[in-house]
Structure formats: C-alpha cells, structure tokens
Amino acid sequence: MSTRGKISGNTPNPFASRRGLNQFNNRLFTLLVWVVGICTVLFICGLLFLILQKGLPKLEWSFLSGLPSEIEEGGGIGPTLFNSIYVLVISLVISIPLGMAAGIYLAEFAPDNKFIAFVRICVEGLASVPSIIFGLFGIAIFVEAFQIGLTILGGAVSLAFLNLPVLTRVTEEAIRAVPIEMKNASFALGGTHLQTILRVLIPVSLNSIITGICLVAGRAFGESAVIILTAGVTTSGEMWDFSLFSPGETLAVHLWYVQSEAIVPDATEIAEKAAAVLVFVVLLINVIFRVPLWLNARKTRV
Amino acid sequence: MGTLIDIQSLNLYYGTFHALKDVSMDIPEKAITAFIGPSGCGKSTLLRTLNRMNDMIPGTRIEGQIAVGGTDIYSREVDVETLRKKVGMVFQQPNPFPKSIYDNVAYGPRLHGIRSKGKLDEIVETSLRSAALWGEVKDHLKRSALSLSGGQQQRLCIARALAVNPDILLMDEATSALDPISTLKIEELAQDLKDRYTIVMVTHNMHQAARVSNQTVFFLNGEVVEYSDTEKLFSNPRDQRTEDYISGRFG
Ligand SMILES: Nc1ncnc2c1ncn2[C@@H]1O[C@H](COP(=O)(O)OP(=O)(O)OP(=O)(O)O)[C@@H](O)[C@H]1O
Ligand SMILES: [Mg+2]
C-alpha cells in the first residue's frame, strides 16, 4: 500500500543480497568456530577426566612415596616421581637462564646480518628436532665421551638442550613484541640498555616468556625418549637420592616401562595411577609458574 | 634570556639521505621554542639530536656541533645517559609503561639510583603536581597507568620526564593524539613549566605555536628557513615561503 513497499518491491536493493550472503557466511562461520571450539574443549576435558578418574581415586600416599617392585604387587613410584621433579628442576635451572640470555641477545644485540639469520634458522630447526635425537646426543656426550653411564646429570642436561631452542625462540619473540615506544621512553629517561632490558623489556614480555617456560616444563616432565637414552630405566632404588650420578628413571619412563616390560601383576593399575599423577603434576607446574604473573598483576591494579 | 642550546652548522644524514642541512640556531633558556614545517622536513630529527636519540638509528651520521650549556654533547667525554637525564623527552603517542602510575613516575629516579621510599614519594608527588595530574590520580597511584585516558597518560609521561629533574624538555607533537581539552591543558602546562624549564616543541598546529611559544623556527626540506620571535614570524614573516606556509598555501 505504501509507496515505500512499492519502491523496494520494484527496484531490487543492490545492498540487500550481498549483505544477506555476508550475514549468512558470518553466521555460518561463527557457528563453525563455536562447534569446533566446544568439541575441542570437550575432548580435552574428557581426556583429562578419563585419565584422572581412572587413577586419582586409587592413589594412596604409599604409592606416591613407595619403592617400585620388580616382581610383586603393590610397587610405588616414589623414586621415579622424585627423579622426574629433580631432573626437571635441574634442566630448567640450566635452560631458562641460557635460553633467555640467547633470546635477549638475538632480539636486542645481534647484528642484522646473514650469519645471525642463519643462526635463527638453526634455532628454529632445533626447536622441532625429534627429542630422540637429543637423547642420542646425550649418549654421545655423557655415556661415550665422559663415560659416566646413564645418570640424572646426563638426563637433565640433555633435557636442557632439548628445551633450549624453544626457550630461545620464545624469549626472542616476546622481547621483540614489546613496542619500540616503551624502549624509547626508557632510553629517553637516561636508562642504559641493560636497565631497559631488566626493567621494561623482560617485565613487559614476562607473560609470553612464562607461557613458553610452562610449555617446555610440561614437555620435559613428560619426556621419555631422552630420559631412556641418557638416564636409563632404573632408579637407585632409594628415596631422596640427590646424587647427580644415580640412574634417573622418571615417572614418564616408568609408565612406559611397567606397561611394556615389567612383569608385576598390577602393571595396568600402576600405569593408570602413574598417568594420573603425571597429568596432575603438569597441571600443577602451570599453576606454579603463573604465580609470579599474578603477583605482578596485583601490584599494578589494587 | 641566555642561550642554552647552541647549534652550529649541523648536518645529519640517514645513510645517504641528507636530512638536516647546515642548521644553526641558538635556543634560549627558560622559554618555549617551537619547530614548525611540513611533514618530513626534519623537525623530529633535529629534536632527537638534542638528546641523542638518533644514536640508536643505525646509519645516522652527524656533522657540526651542538652545545648544551656550553658543552659539546657529541664529544667523547659526554655520557649519553647523563645527557638524557638533563634533556627529557615527551613523545607523540603517550607511552606509559604497563606499570602503576607511581612506578611510571618513579622509573627515572630509580634508574638513577634513588631508592628511599620517602624521597621517591616526594618526587612522584611534585612531578605529578607539576604535570597538573596530581589531583586526578592522587588516590589511586597504584592503579595501572594504562587505565588513564589519553590526555592523562600524556601528562603522566610529562610527569615521568620531569621526575628526573631535567633542564630541557623536548616535546615532539605531544598533543597531536589528544582531544582539544587535553591539548589545552598541556599547552597551559607548558606555559607554567617554562619558568623552570627550557622547552622545545614540535607542532603541526600553527595556532598552537602562535599561542604558546616565544620563538618559532620554520623548517623546509631539512633547512631552517626562518627563525624569529613567534609574534614577528606569524605577523610579519621575512621569507615568502614562511608566509605561504603559515597562511596555509602549502604543507
Ligand atoms: N630512521 C630513519 N631512517 C631514514 N630516514 C629517516 C628516518 N627518520 C626520518 N627519516 C627521513 O628524514 C626526514 C625527516 O624526518 P623527520 O621525522 O625528522 O620529519 P618531521 O619533520 O618530524 O615530519 P613529521 O612532521 O611528519 O613528523 C624524512 O624525509 C624522513 O623520511
Ligand atoms: Mg615528526
């Protein structure tokens, strides 16, 4: 009836159809992202739940701290859990300072030339080399060159090598991502390069660096190939053995060992419980490394 | 008014590009000197030579002399950090650190070794007062500087620059990212500060130069075309090119 309706009825609106199509695509895409996102999250949560639900209810203190047994039922994971944490801590103590230093060097000091570009490609390549290669490297150094056999030291240092390229890369990227304006502000106030790095660049990029550290720590905690080759599949059989030269079977390796090699009757149960502990500790590591970030954030808000 | 900054036959090259051509001028102390000119004529470049921020741009080469308070700032004995402490800078975009308001202002003094809480508190308060920001932030100094508005952030950056007690304040289009009210506040602030500091500001806003500065320098393609008292330059320019520029005929 109205002229308005007539006009739009007779002359096709040039914007309407395209808009409709775009709108449709937009909705479809949004839906797709949601569905895929929810599926992924459900899958991950389900996986976590399955692992934890199988193992956690059966956990007792005696399992966590007990010695493993070779033949009878009821062996614990005490020494292997201890080794896992001990090896992880040593490897991080070695790799975090070195990796961060290398990353800061590449981001802040390295000249812009072909050689450094080549170094960067190498670091990137090393970051994706299969871990077993680092295990072989560890054997070549510790077992063959130094002749110290399969030890915690060898395992920890090999793990540190494994993590070094990733940490270097992550640190470099994080430092580079800090806006140049912030660097300029610090320099303009009379800050030296070192002061600027310590007081601006690192704090600002800490979030990304810590995410990187969490990733490598989780990977190192669950790593088995490197440990089997450099630290062995046995422990010294004692609890709290801090000797760097003891054999250093870790929890992840023990898990593999009981499932594939061991002859204990309760192998499956041990594996389930060990898996739950493994996952739980990895989650814990992530929480622990975030604490400095929370403290940092608390300082600026209030 | 004595001369504080004395620039003599300054040439600056970015690689092979000749960005500043035989620039000479005397900048008086405790006054506001404005640099105007079309984009790319070298205003920021000249400003950055005064606190040696150009040192960080690879391939920069400088000839000629700049003396601040009688000392050649490009001589070997000069410590760049000490120079930058005396010659503060405020940038075009507000660039507070992602730290608290307090830590932003205290950043400079801490760099230079001041640790005492009482002394830092005092510096933070006087600097924020000088930057006309104290009233707005005094109750939440612990809040993140990023929660401030653009204009407040810029005044925070001014406070941060004042906190190291400079003699000279360089402002590179410090108001171009701000709304008219914030701009006005910062202009008033500059007026107040010129009793204690020597201010050199770059601006694209001719009215701003006319309103706040004592001296104005007009640049074109890396050369100084005209340098005189602001009033004279705007009312009665000597050079035809200056007149064309200020009357909006090019640039
Ligand atoms: N880092 C650099 N490397 C090479 N050339 C540069 C560099 N910085 C500036 N230039 C050149 O030097 C000239 C002067 O630049 P400058 O930034 O000083 O101009 P400006 O007058 O501040 O301009 P605007 O008003 O747009 O800020 C320009 O032609 C620019 O291209
Ligand atoms: Mg500029």
XYZ file of C-alpha atoms and ligand atoms in Angstrom:
585
model
C 0.000 0.000 0.000
C 2.646 2.466 0.942
C 4.912 3.816 -1.710
C 7.814 2.599 0.268
C 6.912 -1.031 -0.192
C 6.413 -0.444 -3.883
C 9.809 1.052 -4.388
C 11.653 -1.723 -2.688
C 9.465 -4.227 -4.444
C 10.178 -2.907 -7.915
C 13.814 -1.906 -7.682
C 15.959 -4.640 -6.181
C 18.035 -3.198 -3.395
C 21.668 -3.509 -4.524
C 22.887 -3.893 -0.957
C 20.374 -6.398 0.274
C 21.539 -9.586 -1.410
C 25.231 -9.160 -0.743
C 24.555 -8.230 2.810
C 22.364 -11.269 3.183
C 25.081 -13.545 1.854
C 27.722 -11.966 4.047
C 25.458 -12.221 7.025
C 24.891 -15.883 6.274
C 28.600 -16.572 5.867
C 29.288 -14.707 9.042
C 26.738 -16.737 10.989
C 27.917 -19.984 9.465
C 31.499 -19.207 10.330
C 30.654 -18.159 13.866
C 28.710 -21.368 14.322
C 31.577 -23.414 12.927
C 34.088 -21.788 15.261
C 31.814 -22.404 18.210
C 31.201 -26.040 17.329
C 34.863 -26.791 16.720
C 35.847 -24.890 19.850
C 33.363 -26.692 22.056
C 34.299 -30.076 20.584
C 37.976 -29.450 21.233
C 37.415 -28.271 24.775
C 35.090 -31.218 25.491
C 37.618 -33.619 24.037
C 40.454 -32.233 26.149
C 38.348 -32.129 29.304
C 37.112 -35.652 28.635
C 40.649 -36.877 28.189
C 41.783 -35.202 31.386
C 38.780 -36.526 33.255
C 39.330 -40.069 31.998
C 42.971 -40.111 32.994
C 42.427 -38.526 36.384
C 39.270 -40.518 37.165
C 40.990 -43.837 36.487
C 43.998 -43.085 38.602
C 43.271 -40.493 41.281
C 40.683 -42.423 43.370
C 43.090 -45.303 43.860
C 46.016 -43.121 44.845
C 47.471 -43.584 48.287
C 50.423 -41.990 49.928
C 52.247 -45.324 49.947
C 52.047 -45.407 46.147
C 53.456 -41.913 45.798
C 56.335 -42.480 48.138
C 56.842 -46.258 47.889
C 59.670 -48.001 46.112
C 58.884 -49.744 42.841
C 58.824 -53.512 42.937
C 60.107 -55.797 40.246
C 58.014 -58.899 40.777
C 55.376 -58.497 43.455
C 52.252 -56.422 43.545
C 51.991 -53.058 45.242
C 55.077 -51.272 43.938
C 55.174 -47.488 44.316
C 56.564 -44.650 42.220
C 58.437 -42.701 44.899
C 61.921 -42.579 43.398
C 60.661 -42.043 39.860
C 58.417 -39.169 40.889
C 61.315 -37.690 42.799
C 63.602 -38.144 39.790
C 61.058 -36.521 37.490
C 60.961 -33.392 39.585
C 64.682 -33.396 40.303
C 65.602 -33.803 36.635
C 63.067 -31.158 35.620
C 64.380 -28.640 38.125
C 68.000 -29.166 37.091
C 67.146 -28.948 33.405
C 65.181 -25.731 33.932
C 67.927 -24.231 36.075
C 70.257 -24.789 33.134
C 67.949 -23.966 30.252
C 65.983 -20.932 31.479
C 68.969 -18.604 32.016
C 70.751 -19.792 28.881
C 67.635 -19.745 26.718
C 66.575 -16.316 27.946
C 70.064 -14.925 27.523
C 70.268 -16.252 23.977
C 66.804 -14.925 23.168
C 67.629 -11.497 24.565
C 70.881 -11.478 22.625
C 69.098 -12.310 19.381
C 66.382 -9.726 19.971
C 68.487 -6.861 21.310
C 72.163 -7.198 20.492
C 72.637 -9.444 17.473
C 73.719 -7.541 14.357
C 71.388 -7.725 11.429
C 73.440 -9.917 9.095
C 73.405 -13.222 7.219
C 75.184 -15.133 9.937
C 72.604 -14.205 12.567
C 69.810 -15.034 10.127
C 71.439 -18.440 9.713
C 71.683 -18.879 13.493
C 67.995 -18.065 13.760
C 67.103 -20.722 11.210
C 69.207 -23.241 13.131
C 67.485 -22.402 16.411
C 64.121 -22.765 14.754
C 65.151 -26.085 13.239
C 66.485 -27.393 16.520
C 63.234 -26.473 18.222
C 61.420 -29.010 16.080
C 64.027 -31.791 16.040
C 62.581 -35.047 17.457
C 63.545 -35.463 21.076
C 65.216 -38.811 20.493
C 67.942 -37.004 18.553
C 68.769 -35.079 21.717
C 68.817 -38.432 23.515
C 71.400 -39.742 21.073
C 73.361 -36.529 21.510
C 73.234 -37.067 25.290
C 74.554 -40.603 24.872
C 77.385 -39.360 22.705
C 78.414 -36.834 25.346
C 77.770 -38.478 28.687
C 77.921 -42.184 28.009
C 80.568 -42.264 25.339
C 82.730 -39.173 25.783
C 82.572 -38.747 29.574
C 81.871 -42.399 30.343
C 79.607 -41.644 33.296
C 76.867 -44.020 32.166
C 73.153 -43.395 32.491
C 72.724 -40.658 35.094
C 70.427 -37.959 36.351
C 73.009 -35.405 35.287
C 73.083 -36.736 31.723
C 69.288 -36.796 31.552
C 68.888 -33.296 32.945
C 71.488 -31.722 30.685
C 70.088 -33.483 27.609
C 66.609 -32.247 28.518
C 68.014 -28.755 28.915
C 69.432 -28.983 25.387
C 66.054 -30.146 24.157
C 64.363 -27.103 25.689
C 66.986 -24.526 24.881
C 65.948 -23.750 21.275
C 62.287 -23.351 22.196
C 63.098 -21.081 25.120
C 65.442 -19.002 22.971
C 62.818 -18.615 20.295
C 60.017 -17.781 22.711
C 62.111 -15.202 24.549
C 63.266 -13.550 21.343
C 59.725 -13.280 20.017
C 58.399 -11.994 23.336
C 61.081 -9.306 23.631
C 60.597 -8.260 20.023
C 56.883 -7.864 20.606
C 57.447 -5.090 23.172
C 56.516 -1.789 21.468
C 59.521 0.324 20.465
C 57.854 3.320 22.149
C 58.390 1.745 25.548
C 62.038 1.148 24.841
C 62.389 4.742 23.683
C 60.701 6.006 26.837
C 63.234 4.203 28.975
C 66.200 5.393 26.916
C 64.894 8.955 26.899
C 64.856 8.925 30.699
C 68.545 8.086 30.708
C 68.222 4.335 31.080
C 71.077 2.160 29.891
C 70.439 -0.758 27.589
C 70.790 -3.202 30.466
C 68.394 -1.229 32.683
C 65.909 -1.057 29.843
C 66.085 -4.805 29.324
C 65.767 -5.646 33.006
C 63.118 -3.094 33.959
C 60.995 -2.780 30.845
C 61.535 -5.448 28.226
C 61.560 -8.508 30.483
C 58.693 -7.451 32.778
C 56.528 -6.480 29.805
C 57.180 -9.732 27.982
C 57.133 -11.916 31.089
C 53.691 -13.289 30.335
C 54.744 -14.763 26.994
C 58.049 -15.978 28.374
C 56.325 -17.787 31.225
C 53.870 -19.385 28.839
C 56.905 -20.672 26.953
C 58.511 -21.938 30.141
C 55.299 -23.771 31.070
C 55.237 -25.435 27.675
C 58.803 -26.663 27.868
C 58.471 -27.661 31.514
C 55.412 -29.755 30.706
C 57.147 -31.301 27.750
C 60.269 -32.027 29.777
C 58.239 -33.575 32.577
C 56.541 -35.953 30.169
C 59.611 -36.639 28.042
C 60.611 -40.278 27.831
C 62.878 -40.829 24.822
C 65.662 -38.559 26.059
C 65.497 -39.988 29.577
C 65.529 -43.620 28.464
C 68.665 -42.991 26.448
C 70.538 -40.764 28.882
C 69.229 -41.513 32.378
C 68.106 -45.102 31.996
C 65.089 -47.143 33.009
C 66.143 -47.847 36.589
C 66.412 -45.839 39.750
C 68.941 -46.195 42.516
C 66.125 -47.828 44.489
C 66.307 -45.257 47.271
C 64.112 -42.357 48.147
C 65.563 -38.801 48.162
C 68.688 -39.754 46.292
C 70.139 -36.387 45.346
C 73.265 -37.818 43.746
C 73.672 -36.472 40.223
C 75.291 -39.723 39.141
C 72.491 -42.107 40.085
C 70.439 -43.684 37.344
C 67.469 -41.429 36.787
C 64.336 -43.183 35.611
C 61.478 -40.687 35.640
C 57.761 -41.135 36.029
C 57.046 -40.949 32.299
C 59.669 -43.601 31.615
C 58.351 -45.748 34.462
C 54.917 -45.549 32.910
C 56.272 -46.863 29.645
C 58.343 -49.456 31.485
C 55.547 -51.001 33.546
C 53.252 -51.097 30.549
C 55.680 -52.741 28.174
C 58.473 -54.507 30.023
C 57.563 -55.142 33.646
C 56.242 -58.463 34.933
C 54.426 -57.158 38.020
C 50.795 -58.390 38.097
C 49.318 -54.967 38.811
C 51.064 -53.222 35.913
C 47.885 -51.726 34.487
C 46.830 -50.214 37.781
C 50.271 -48.769 38.351
C 50.206 -47.288 34.880
C 46.795 -45.719 35.441
C 47.810 -44.199 38.716
C 51.152 -43.027 37.363
C 49.405 -41.413 34.390
C 47.070 -39.536 36.712
C 49.993 -38.307 38.789
C 51.843 -37.240 35.644
C 48.923 -35.197 34.352
C 48.250 -33.724 37.761
C 51.833 -32.568 38.191
C 51.900 -30.983 34.734
C 48.786 -29.006 35.649
C 50.441 -28.053 38.917
C 53.554 -26.820 37.102
C 51.405 -24.499 35.016
C 49.780 -23.081 38.117
C 53.072 -22.613 39.947
C 54.731 -20.728 37.100
C 51.765 -18.356 36.862
C 52.133 -17.207 40.454
C 54.733 -14.521 39.645
C 52.387 -13.178 36.968
C 49.522 -12.902 39.400
C 51.729 -11.134 41.884
C 52.888 -8.794 39.133
C 49.317 -8.045 38.070
C 48.245 -7.468 41.665
C 50.935 -4.850 42.080
C 49.564 -2.660 39.300
C 45.861 -2.997 39.968
C 44.543 -2.804 43.546
C 67.436 35.222 28.414
C 70.702 33.468 27.810
C 71.332 30.831 25.209
C 71.099 27.280 26.466
C 71.377 25.250 23.277
C 73.767 26.345 20.607
C 73.561 24.509 17.301
C 76.236 25.191 14.711
C 76.347 24.032 11.086
C 74.610 20.795 11.875
C 74.296 18.253 9.078
C 72.620 14.927 9.582
C 72.489 12.005 7.193
C 70.337 8.892 7.369
C 72.569 6.697 5.234
C 72.870 8.760 2.070
C 69.786 10.866 2.763
C 70.680 14.386 3.826
C 68.009 15.091 6.448
C 69.349 18.258 8.107
C 71.235 20.788 6.028
C 73.561 23.240 7.698
C 71.278 24.039 10.605
C 72.428 26.737 13.022
C 70.465 28.329 15.815
C 70.556 29.479 19.429
C 67.774 28.259 21.649
C 67.184 30.499 24.679
C 66.787 29.096 28.157
C 63.550 29.171 30.146
C 61.425 29.806 27.089
C 59.377 27.820 24.630
C 60.796 27.328 21.172
C 58.512 25.818 18.542
C 59.572 23.942 15.404
C 57.093 24.107 12.566
C 57.190 22.944 8.993
C 55.631 20.442 6.615
C 55.818 16.728 7.270
C 59.214 15.189 6.624
C 61.176 18.425 6.867
C 63.328 17.204 9.735
C 61.728 18.657 12.886
C 61.715 15.387 14.803
C 65.179 14.609 13.542
C 66.572 17.853 14.926
C 64.733 17.332 18.203
C 66.232 13.846 18.540
C 69.739 15.173 18.007
C 69.315 17.207 21.194
C 69.068 14.156 23.443
C 70.984 11.895 21.073
C 68.076 9.539 20.472
C 69.287 9.427 16.860
C 72.286 7.446 18.097
C 70.050 4.401 18.138
C 69.089 4.658 14.476
C 71.662 2.672 12.516
C 73.361 4.525 9.659
C 72.932 8.005 11.124
C 75.842 10.375 10.663
C 76.224 13.799 12.199
C 78.486 16.730 11.357
C 78.671 20.050 13.129
C 78.231 20.963 16.765
C 75.549 21.094 19.390
C 76.423 22.639 22.712
C 74.117 22.492 25.697
C 75.096 24.906 28.417
C 78.444 25.312 26.684
C 79.297 21.598 26.474
C 79.522 19.838 23.132
C 77.092 16.971 23.611
C 78.655 14.892 20.843
C 82.128 14.973 22.309
C 83.664 11.757 23.576
C 83.529 12.551 27.266
C 79.772 13.004 27.251
C 77.822 10.221 28.886
C 74.639 9.753 26.871
C 72.612 8.613 29.884
C 73.545 11.697 31.883
C 72.721 13.886 28.895
C 69.284 12.295 28.541
C 68.681 12.816 32.225
C 69.204 16.545 31.642
C 67.271 16.618 28.355
C 63.886 14.963 28.839
C 61.572 13.968 26.038
C 57.839 13.556 25.559
C 56.733 11.591 22.524
C 53.906 11.999 20.046
C 51.995 8.959 21.315
C 51.577 8.704 25.090
C 53.851 5.808 26.011
C 53.471 4.960 29.692
C 54.944 1.683 30.883
C 52.412 -1.017 31.751
C 53.143 -0.386 35.411
C 51.375 1.563 38.102
C 51.119 5.357 37.932
C 53.564 5.575 40.818
C 56.081 3.221 39.217
C 55.899 5.145 35.962
C 56.902 8.400 37.600
C 59.424 6.711 39.884
C 61.002 4.858 36.959
C 63.515 7.576 36.077
C 64.637 8.397 39.645
C 65.058 4.682 40.331
C 67.192 4.322 37.205
C 69.456 6.953 38.608
C 69.816 5.266 41.943
C 67.190 6.791 44.215
C 65.915 4.016 46.483
C 64.481 5.731 49.545
C 60.711 5.428 49.722
C 60.268 8.855 51.249
C 62.362 10.565 48.600
C 60.532 8.705 45.811
C 57.130 9.615 47.279
C 58.170 13.231 47.316
C 59.443 13.177 43.725
C 56.307 11.418 42.497
C 54.082 13.979 44.145
C 55.961 17.066 42.955
C 56.274 15.684 39.422
C 52.590 14.835 39.201
C 51.730 18.258 40.596
C 53.969 19.965 38.042
C 52.239 17.986 35.307
C 48.795 19.039 36.640
C 47.795 15.443 37.182
C 48.134 15.057 40.946
C 44.527 15.934 41.765
C 43.176 13.346 39.373
C 45.357 10.443 40.409
C 46.476 11.020 43.977
C 44.023 8.483 45.372
C 44.991 5.645 43.088
C 48.686 5.844 42.445
C 48.846 2.062 42.470
C 46.474 1.739 39.561
C 47.820 0.780 36.153
C 48.879 3.756 34.057
C 47.089 2.170 31.122
C 43.755 2.800 32.826
C 44.194 6.562 32.338
C 42.735 8.485 29.418
C 44.997 9.522 26.541
C 45.344 13.077 27.841
C 46.077 11.872 31.347
C 48.607 9.395 30.001
C 50.394 12.180 28.180
C 50.520 14.303 31.318
C 51.810 11.239 33.137
C 54.566 10.993 30.547
C 55.384 14.649 31.187
C 55.480 13.958 34.928
C 57.721 10.974 34.272
C 60.075 13.155 32.253
C 60.097 15.873 34.952
C 60.820 13.342 37.687
C 64.484 13.055 36.692
C 64.816 16.814 37.067
C 65.813 17.812 33.533
C 66.823 21.291 32.369
C 65.304 20.869 28.941
C 62.046 19.288 27.874
C 61.620 18.154 24.268
C 58.044 17.648 23.125
C 57.509 16.013 19.771
C 53.938 16.734 18.721
C 52.971 15.865 22.256
C 49.371 16.931 21.754
C 48.632 15.574 18.305
C 46.998 12.414 19.642
C 44.805 14.315 22.093
C 41.407 15.966 22.158
C 41.155 19.810 22.270
C 40.640 19.964 26.039
C 43.621 17.783 26.854
C 45.604 19.764 24.311
C 44.695 22.986 26.042
C 45.695 21.544 29.411
C 49.079 20.550 28.093
C 49.571 23.942 26.480
C 48.807 25.644 29.795
C 51.141 23.225 31.450
C 53.920 24.142 29.025
C 53.327 27.805 29.837
C 53.692 27.080 33.551
C 56.745 24.932 33.066
C 58.712 27.435 31.041
C 59.614 29.391 34.150
C 61.671 26.428 35.267
C 62.467 24.509 32.097
C 63.634 25.195 28.595
C 61.033 23.725 26.285
C 61.472 22.800 22.649
C 58.324 21.614 20.965
C 57.500 20.307 17.539
C 53.992 21.033 16.386
C 51.867 20.760 13.301
C 49.374 23.112 14.755
C 50.247 26.676 13.770
C 47.799 28.112 16.275
C 49.494 26.151 18.987
C 52.883 27.517 18.014
C 51.466 31.024 17.898
C 49.681 30.613 21.252
C 52.368 29.092 23.391
C 55.840 29.649 22.008
C 58.276 32.511 22.421
C 60.409 31.660 19.417
C 59.410 29.830 16.279
C 61.603 28.066 13.747
C 60.239 27.268 10.320
C 61.850 24.331 8.506
C 61.646 23.235 4.916
C 63.382 20.180 3.483
C 65.914 19.982 6.270
C 66.811 23.667 6.242
C 65.951 26.487 8.585
C 64.011 28.993 6.536
C 63.189 31.441 9.250
C 63.820 31.759 12.947
C 62.462 34.617 14.979
C 60.184 35.710 17.786
C 56.883 33.964 17.417
C 54.915 37.159 17.195
C 57.123 38.510 14.456
C 57.201 35.284 12.481
C 53.437 34.995 12.365
C 52.562 38.650 11.860
C 55.379 39.724 9.652
C 57.362 36.850 8.137
C 60.571 37.738 6.364
C 60.536 34.898 3.874
C 57.934 34.307 1.204
C 57.941 30.549 1.912
C 57.174 31.143 5.574
C 54.293 33.332 4.643
C 52.958 30.727 2.231
C 53.199 28.051 4.879
C 51.605 29.920 7.749
C 48.823 31.180 5.565
C 48.105 27.577 4.601
C 49.098 27.820 0.972
C 51.195 24.661 1.118
C 52.372 21.991 3.536
N 65.118 6.346 10.759
C 65.154 6.965 9.575
N 65.826 6.418 8.544
C 65.869 7.036 7.349
N 65.270 8.199 7.080
C 64.575 8.797 8.055
C 64.481 8.207 9.355
N 63.724 9.013 10.137
C 63.378 10.048 9.348
N 63.882 9.928 8.116
C 63.717 10.882 6.999
O 64.189 12.123 7.416
C 63.312 13.150 7.016
C 62.905 13.968 8.201
O 62.137 13.150 9.076
P 61.503 13.700 10.401
O 60.879 12.550 11.095
O 62.511 14.472 11.132
O 60.381 14.661 9.840
P 59.343 15.551 10.626
O 59.586 16.936 10.217
O 59.375 15.225 12.052
O 57.997 15.053 9.986
P 56.571 14.878 10.690
O 56.027 16.230 10.808
O 55.792 14.062 9.701
O 56.792 14.189 11.971
C 62.134 12.482 6.320
O 62.289 12.665 4.931
C 62.254 11.044 6.678
O 61.893 10.259 5.585
Mg 58.000 14.178 13.412
